[in-house]
PDB file of C-alpha atoms and ligand atoms in Angstrom:
ATOM      1  CA  UNK L   4      67.026   7.566 -41.125  1.00 96.00           C
ATOM      2  CA  UNK L   5      68.496  10.291 -39.340  1.00 97.00           C
ATOM      3  CA  UNK L   6      71.027   9.104 -36.860  1.00 97.00           C
ATOM      4  CA  UNK L   7      72.580  11.001 -33.776  1.00 97.00           C
ATOM      5  CA  UNK L   8      75.648  13.083 -34.336  1.00 97.00           C
ATOM      6  CA  UNK L   9      79.194  12.367 -31.920  1.00 96.00           C
ATOM      7  CA  UNK L  10      79.877  15.506 -30.202  1.00 96.00           C
ATOM      8  CA  UNK L  11      83.342  16.684 -30.023  1.00 96.00           C
ATOM      9  CA  UNK L  12      84.866  15.234 -26.428  1.00 95.00           C
ATOM     10  CA  UNK L  13      83.486  11.252 -28.275  1.00 96.00           C
ATOM     11  CA  UNK L  14      86.791   8.452 -28.055  1.00 96.00           C
ATOM     12  CA  UNK L  15      85.232   7.957 -31.209  1.00 97.00           C
ATOM     13  CA  UNK L  16      86.349  10.577 -33.209  1.00 98.00           C
ATOM     14  CA  UNK L  17      89.682  10.064 -32.413  1.00 98.00           C
ATOM     15  CA  UNK L  18      90.555   7.169 -33.654  1.00 98.00           C
ATOM     16  CA  UNK L  19      91.795   6.027 -36.989  1.00 98.00           C
ATOM     17  CA  UNK L  20      89.516   5.043 -38.771  1.00 98.00           C
ATOM     18  CA  UNK L  21      89.788   1.432 -40.579  1.00 98.00           C
ATOM     19  CA  UNK L  22      89.095   0.951 -44.696  1.00 98.00           C
ATOM     20  CA  UNK L  23      86.159  -0.965 -46.012  1.00 98.00           C
ATOM     21  CA  UNK L  24      85.336  -3.436 -48.491  1.00 97.00           C
ATOM     22  CA  UNK L  25      82.536  -3.172 -50.952  1.00 95.00           C
ATOM     23  CA  UNK L  26      80.956  -6.102 -48.927  1.00 96.00           C
ATOM     24  CA  UNK L  27      80.320  -3.603 -45.371  1.00 97.00           C
ATOM     25  CA  UNK L  28      77.059  -5.264 -44.801  1.00 97.00           C
ATOM     26  CA  UNK L  29      74.092  -2.427 -46.224  1.00 97.00           C
ATOM     27  CA  UNK L  30      76.899  -0.045 -47.248  1.00 98.00           C
ATOM     28  CA  UNK L  31      74.567   2.081 -49.960  1.00 97.00           C
ATOM     29  CA  UNK L  32      71.888   2.406 -47.446  1.00 98.00           C
ATOM     30  CA  UNK L  33      74.823   4.113 -44.700  1.00 98.00           C
ATOM     31  CA  UNK L  34      75.444   6.269 -47.358  1.00 98.00           C
ATOM     32  CA  UNK L  35      72.469   7.082 -47.840  1.00 98.00           C
ATOM     33  CA  UNK L  36      71.847   7.529 -44.266  1.00 98.00           C
ATOM     34  CA  UNK L  37      74.521   9.607 -43.870  1.00 98.00           C
ATOM     35  CA  UNK L  38      72.970  12.128 -46.700  1.00 98.00           C
ATOM     36  CA  UNK L  39      69.803  11.811 -45.306  1.00 98.00           C
ATOM     37  CA  UNK L  40      71.328  13.285 -41.270  1.00 98.00           C
ATOM     38  CA  UNK L  41      73.841  15.363 -43.517  1.00 98.00           C
ATOM     39  CA  UNK L  42      71.348  17.343 -45.025  1.00 98.00           C
ATOM     40  CA  UNK L  43      69.035  17.841 -41.949  1.00 97.00           C
ATOM     41  CA  UNK L  44      71.152  19.062 -39.306  1.00 97.00           C
ATOM     42  CA  UNK L  45      71.998  21.671 -41.956  1.00 97.00           C
ATOM     43  CA  UNK L  46      75.928  20.081 -42.814  1.00 97.00           C
ATOM     44  CA  UNK L  47      77.671  20.011 -45.922  1.00 98.00           C
ATOM     45  CA  UNK L  48      79.476  16.828 -45.018  1.00 98.00           C
ATOM     46  CA  UNK L  49      79.615  13.962 -42.630  1.00 98.00           C
ATOM     47  CA  UNK L  50      82.088  11.637 -42.117  1.00 98.00           C
ATOM     48  CA  UNK L  51      81.528   7.930 -40.285  1.00 98.00           C
ATOM     49  CA  UNK L  52      83.075   8.654 -36.900  1.00 98.00           C
ATOM     50  CA  UNK L  53      80.323  11.434 -36.482  1.00 98.00           C
ATOM     51  CA  UNK L  54      78.122   8.464 -36.517  1.00 98.00           C
ATOM     52  CA  UNK L  55      80.238   5.926 -34.068  1.00 97.00           C
ATOM     53  CA  UNK L  56      81.448   4.992 -36.867  1.00 98.00           C
ATOM     54  CA  UNK L  57      85.251   4.350 -36.664  1.00 98.00           C
ATOM     55  CA  UNK L  58      84.895   3.216 -40.689  1.00 98.00           C
ATOM     56  CA  UNK L  59      87.324   4.886 -43.737  1.00 98.00           C
ATOM     57  CA  UNK L  60      83.764   6.626 -45.432  1.00 98.00           C
ATOM     58  CA  UNK L  61      82.571  10.758 -45.809  1.00 99.00           C
ATOM     59  CA  UNK L  62      80.053  11.752 -47.708  1.00 98.00           C
ATOM     60  CA  UNK L  63      79.873  15.732 -48.458  1.00 98.00           C
ATOM     61  CA  UNK L  64      77.776  17.663 -50.984  1.00 98.00           C
ATOM     62  CA  UNK L  65      79.165  21.431 -51.030  1.00 98.00           C
ATOM     63  CA  UNK L  66      75.825  22.840 -53.166  1.00 97.00           C
ATOM     64  CA  UNK L  67      75.220  25.731 -50.136  1.00 97.00           C
ATOM     65  CA  UNK L  68      79.044  26.658 -51.025  1.00 97.00           C
ATOM     66  CA  UNK L  69      78.176  27.322 -54.852  1.00 96.00           C
ATOM     67  CA  UNK L  70      76.342  30.960 -54.712  1.00 96.00           C
ATOM     68  CA  UNK L  71      80.358  32.374 -53.263  1.00 96.00           C
ATOM     69  CA  UNK L  72      82.152  30.115 -54.539  1.00 96.00           C
ATOM     70  CA  UNK L  73      81.333  28.519 -58.149  1.00 96.00           C
ATOM     71  CA  UNK L  74      83.508  25.738 -57.753  1.00 96.00           C
ATOM     72  CA  UNK L  75      81.302  24.022 -55.005  1.00 97.00           C
ATOM     73  CA  UNK L  76      78.317  23.318 -57.831  1.00 97.00           C
ATOM     74  CA  UNK L  77      78.199  19.455 -58.470  1.00 98.00           C
ATOM     75  CA  UNK L  78      80.367  18.804 -56.100  1.00 98.00           C
ATOM     76  CA  UNK L  79      78.672  15.550 -54.077  1.00 98.00           C
ATOM     77  CA  UNK L  80      80.568  12.848 -53.864  1.00 98.00           C
ATOM     78  CA  UNK L  81      80.550   9.512 -51.759  1.00 98.00           C
ATOM     79  CA  UNK L  82      85.013   8.718 -50.462  1.00 98.00           C
ATOM     80  CA  UNK L  83      85.604   5.738 -49.388  1.00 98.00           C
ATOM     81  CA  UNK L  84      89.110   4.780 -47.365  1.00 98.00           C
ATOM     82  CA  UNK L  85      90.546   8.427 -48.872  1.00 98.00           C
ATOM     83  CA  UNK L  86      94.594   9.789 -49.376  1.00 98.00           C
ATOM     84  CA  UNK L  87      95.667  12.361 -50.351  1.00 98.00           C
ATOM     85  CA  UNK L  88      98.159  12.036 -52.758  1.00 98.00           C
ATOM     86  CA  UNK L  89      98.662  15.603 -53.524  1.00 98.00           C
ATOM     87  CA  UNK L  90      98.786  18.932 -51.650  1.00 98.00           C
ATOM     88  CA  UNK L  91      99.950  22.082 -53.070  1.00 98.00           C
ATOM     89  CA  UNK L  92     102.899  24.067 -50.947  1.00 98.00           C
ATOM     90  CA  UNK L  93      99.687  27.157 -51.124  1.00 98.00           C
ATOM     91  CA  UNK L  94      97.403  27.994 -47.996  1.00 98.00           C
ATOM     92  CA  UNK L  95      94.307  29.127 -47.684  1.00 97.00           C
ATOM     93  CA  UNK L  96      92.901  30.264 -44.734  1.00 98.00           C
ATOM     94  CA  UNK L  97      89.054  29.890 -43.988  1.00 98.00           C
ATOM     95  CA  UNK L  98      85.901  30.222 -41.599  1.00 98.00           C
ATOM     96  CA  UNK L  99      85.579  25.903 -40.798  1.00 98.00           C
ATOM     97  CA  UNK L 100      82.586  24.972 -38.696  1.00 98.00           C
ATOM     98  CA  UNK L 101      81.104  20.715 -37.416  1.00 98.00           C
ATOM     99  CA  UNK L 102      78.595  19.426 -37.011  1.00 98.00           C
ATOM    100  CA  UNK L 103      80.514  17.929 -33.693  1.00 98.00           C
ATOM    101  CA  UNK L 104      81.493  21.210 -32.563  1.00 97.00           C
ATOM    102  CA  UNK L 105      77.877  23.204 -32.377  1.00 96.00           C
ATOM    103  CA  UNK L 106      78.258  27.106 -32.517  1.00 93.00           C
ATOM    104  CA  UNK L 107      81.925  26.864 -33.445  1.00 96.00           C
ATOM    105  CA  UNK L 108      83.688  28.753 -36.315  1.00 97.00           C
ATOM    106  CA  UNK L 109      87.412  29.195 -36.464  1.00 98.00           C
ATOM    107  CA  UNK L 110      89.459  30.416 -38.784  1.00 98.00           C
ATOM    108  CA  UNK L 111      92.106  27.886 -40.490  1.00 98.00           C
ATOM    109  CA  UNK L 112      94.189  28.075 -42.735  1.00 97.00           C
ATOM    110  CA  UNK L 113      95.192  24.929 -45.190  1.00 98.00           C
ATOM    111  CA  UNK L 114      96.626  23.791 -48.952  1.00 98.00           C
ATOM    112  CA  UNK L 115      95.254  25.662 -51.837  1.00 98.00           C
ATOM    113  CA  UNK L 116      94.549  22.492 -53.487  1.00 98.00           C
ATOM    114  CA  UNK L 117      95.205  17.806 -52.991  1.00 98.00           C
ATOM    115  CA  UNK L 118      95.200  15.664 -55.320  1.00 98.00           C
ATOM    116  CA  UNK L 119      92.891  12.778 -53.823  1.00 98.00           C
ATOM    117  CA  UNK L 120      92.680   9.037 -54.222  1.00 98.00           C
ATOM    118  CA  UNK L 121      89.476   7.450 -53.176  1.00 98.00           C
ATOM    119  CA  UNK L 122      86.685   4.456 -53.718  1.00 98.00           C
ATOM    120  CA  UNK L 123      83.224   6.548 -55.241  1.00 98.00           C
ATOM    121  CA  UNK L 124      80.063   4.527 -53.933  1.00 97.00           C
ATOM    122  CA  UNK L 125      80.308   2.069 -56.547  1.00 96.00           C
ATOM    123  CA  UNK L 126      83.349   1.054 -55.367  1.00 97.00           C
ATOM    124  CA  UNK L 127      85.053   2.508 -58.762  1.00 98.00           C
ATOM    125  CA  UNK L 128      89.016   4.167 -58.209  1.00 98.00           C
ATOM    126  CA  UNK L 129      89.026   7.173 -58.316  1.00 98.00           C
ATOM    127  CA  UNK L 130      91.593   9.685 -58.925  1.00 98.00           C
ATOM    128  CA  UNK L 131      90.147  13.462 -58.825  1.00 98.00           C
ATOM    129  CA  UNK L 132      92.267  17.205 -58.433  1.00 98.00           C
ATOM    130  CA  UNK L 133      90.240  19.933 -55.978  1.00 98.00           C
ATOM    131  CA  UNK L 134      90.397  22.805 -55.227  1.00 98.00           C
ATOM    132  CA  UNK L 135      89.253  25.727 -53.256  1.00 97.00           C
ATOM    133  CA  UNK L 136      85.770  25.062 -51.531  1.00 98.00           C
ATOM    134  CA  UNK L 137      85.799  21.760 -52.839  1.00 98.00           C
ATOM    135  CA  UNK L 138      89.948  20.862 -51.125  1.00 98.00           C
ATOM    136  CA  UNK L 139      88.349  22.816 -48.021  1.00 98.00           C
ATOM    137  CA  UNK L 140      85.448  20.955 -47.476  1.00 98.00           C
ATOM    138  CA  UNK L 141      87.447  17.506 -48.090  1.00 98.00           C
ATOM    139  CA  UNK L 142      90.421  17.621 -46.084  1.00 98.00           C
ATOM    140  CA  UNK L 143      88.168  18.808 -43.536  1.00 98.00           C
ATOM    141  CA  UNK L 144      85.838  15.324 -43.697  1.00 98.00           C
ATOM    142  CA  UNK L 145      89.446  13.133 -44.765  1.00 98.00           C
ATOM    143  CA  UNK L 146      90.755  14.749 -41.048  1.00 98.00           C
ATOM    144  CA  UNK L 147      87.599  13.212 -39.085  1.00 98.00           C
ATOM    145  CA  UNK L 148      88.768   9.971 -40.910  1.00 98.00           C
ATOM    146  CA  UNK L 149      92.330  10.248 -39.367  1.00 98.00           C
ATOM    147  CA  UNK L 150      91.204  11.188 -36.006  1.00 98.00           C
ATOM    148  CA  UNK L 151      91.627  14.702 -36.413  1.00 98.00           C
ATOM    149  CA  UNK L 152      88.839  17.727 -35.884  1.00 98.00           C
ATOM    150  CA  UNK L 153      89.135  20.957 -37.105  1.00 98.00           C
ATOM    151  CA  UNK L 154      90.485  22.561 -33.922  1.00 97.00           C
ATOM    152  CA  UNK L 155      93.947  20.474 -33.555  1.00 97.00           C
ATOM    153  CA  UNK L 156      94.816  22.793 -36.219  1.00 97.00           C
ATOM    154  CA  UNK L 157      94.036  25.935 -34.379  1.00 97.00           C
ATOM    155  CA  UNK L 158      97.301  27.446 -32.695  1.00 95.00           C
ATOM    156  CA  UNK L 159      97.583  26.361 -28.972  1.00 94.00           C
ATOM    157  CA  UNK L 160      96.311  29.860 -27.513  1.00 96.00           C
ATOM    158  CA  UNK L 161      93.725  29.832 -30.017  1.00 96.00           C
ATOM    159  CA  UNK L 162      92.165  26.117 -28.766  1.00 94.00           C
ATOM    160  CA  UNK L 163      93.376  27.735 -24.974  1.00 95.00           C
ATOM    161  CA  UNK L 164      91.302  30.567 -25.651  1.00 96.00           C
ATOM    162  CA  UNK L 165      88.540  28.552 -26.569  1.00 97.00           C
ATOM    163  CA  UNK L 166      88.605  25.465 -23.587  1.00 96.00           C
ATOM    164  CA  UNK L 167      85.830  26.438 -21.736  1.00 96.00           C
ATOM    165  CA  UNK L 168      83.219  25.878 -25.314  1.00 95.00           C
ATOM    166  CA  UNK L 169      85.551  22.578 -26.160  1.00 96.00           C
ATOM    167  CA  UNK L 170      83.991  22.010 -22.088  1.00 95.00           C
ATOM    168  CA  UNK L 171      80.736  22.739 -22.708  1.00 94.00           C
ATOM    169  CA  UNK L 172      80.206  21.238 -25.913  1.00 93.00           C
ATOM    170  CA  UNK L 173      82.303  17.354 -24.620  1.00 93.00           C
ATOM    171  CA  UNK L 174      79.778  18.177 -21.806  1.00 92.00           C
ATOM    172  CA  UNK L 175      76.439  18.425 -23.533  1.00 90.00           C
ATOM    173  CA  UNK L 176      75.797  21.357 -22.407  1.00 91.00           C
ATOM    174  CA  UNK L 177      75.243  22.759 -26.313  1.00 91.00           C
ATOM    175  CA  UNK L 178      71.697  23.771 -27.983  1.00 90.00           C
ATOM    176  CA  UNK L 179      71.701  22.250 -31.950  1.00 94.00           C
ATOM    177  CA  UNK L 180      68.856  21.826 -33.985  1.00 94.00           C
ATOM    178  CA  UNK L 181      69.851  17.547 -34.684  1.00 95.00           C
ATOM    179  CA  UNK L 182      70.377  14.968 -32.820  1.00 93.00           C
ATOM    180  CA  UNK L 183      73.170  14.658 -31.268  1.00 94.00           C
ATOM    181  CA  UNK L 184      74.518  11.330 -29.207  1.00 89.00           C
ATOM    182  CA  UNK L 185      75.187  12.333 -25.631  1.00 73.00           C
ATOM    183  CA  UNK L 186      78.534  10.963 -23.629  1.00 66.00           C
ATOM    184  CA  UNK L 187      77.857   8.280 -20.749  1.00 55.00           C
ATOM    185  CA  UNK L 188      80.124  10.231 -18.943  1.00 51.00           C
ATOM    186  CA  UNK L 189      80.299  11.671 -14.972  1.00 46.00           C
ATOM    187  CA  UNK L 190      82.426  14.012 -15.207  1.00 42.00           C
TER     188      UNK L 190
HETATM  189 NI1   NI P  24      83.422  17.801 -38.666  1.00 56.63          NI
END
């Protein structure tokens, strides 16, 4: 089932998510729906807050990056209750986008590599070193689980310049090829 995606401006994107356990209702169905929603929107990652659920769960499939970034190959994962236990001091800049911020693409600086601990879809605990595009996509989704979005990582000057665009997104004045959940705010 395809779920509507929550846009920038929605309070759920600003909340620290709650960890879940393996008894979370219909978890495998939820994971399946998140992958389906992500694929139809041509995304490479989707975090639960983006479908209006404040839980610590994100799905990733970096396959579309494989041609340019070979390390993306096979990077399809479900991250439940993930933690970053180590990150490199070295950073690199990459142009990010987000399904919750349509038509916005900005250069974001983040650590080159991270070591993460998480539970997979079978609730097996894993520890994994992620580098390159793997580390990039993971950190973007991890931010969502902390109530952050990528524009928070831009300079305040850059954010000021993007103010109108961000306002358009938060008030639903943006076209998307996928379904978005509109906010019922009167501003
Ligand atoms: Ni995103």
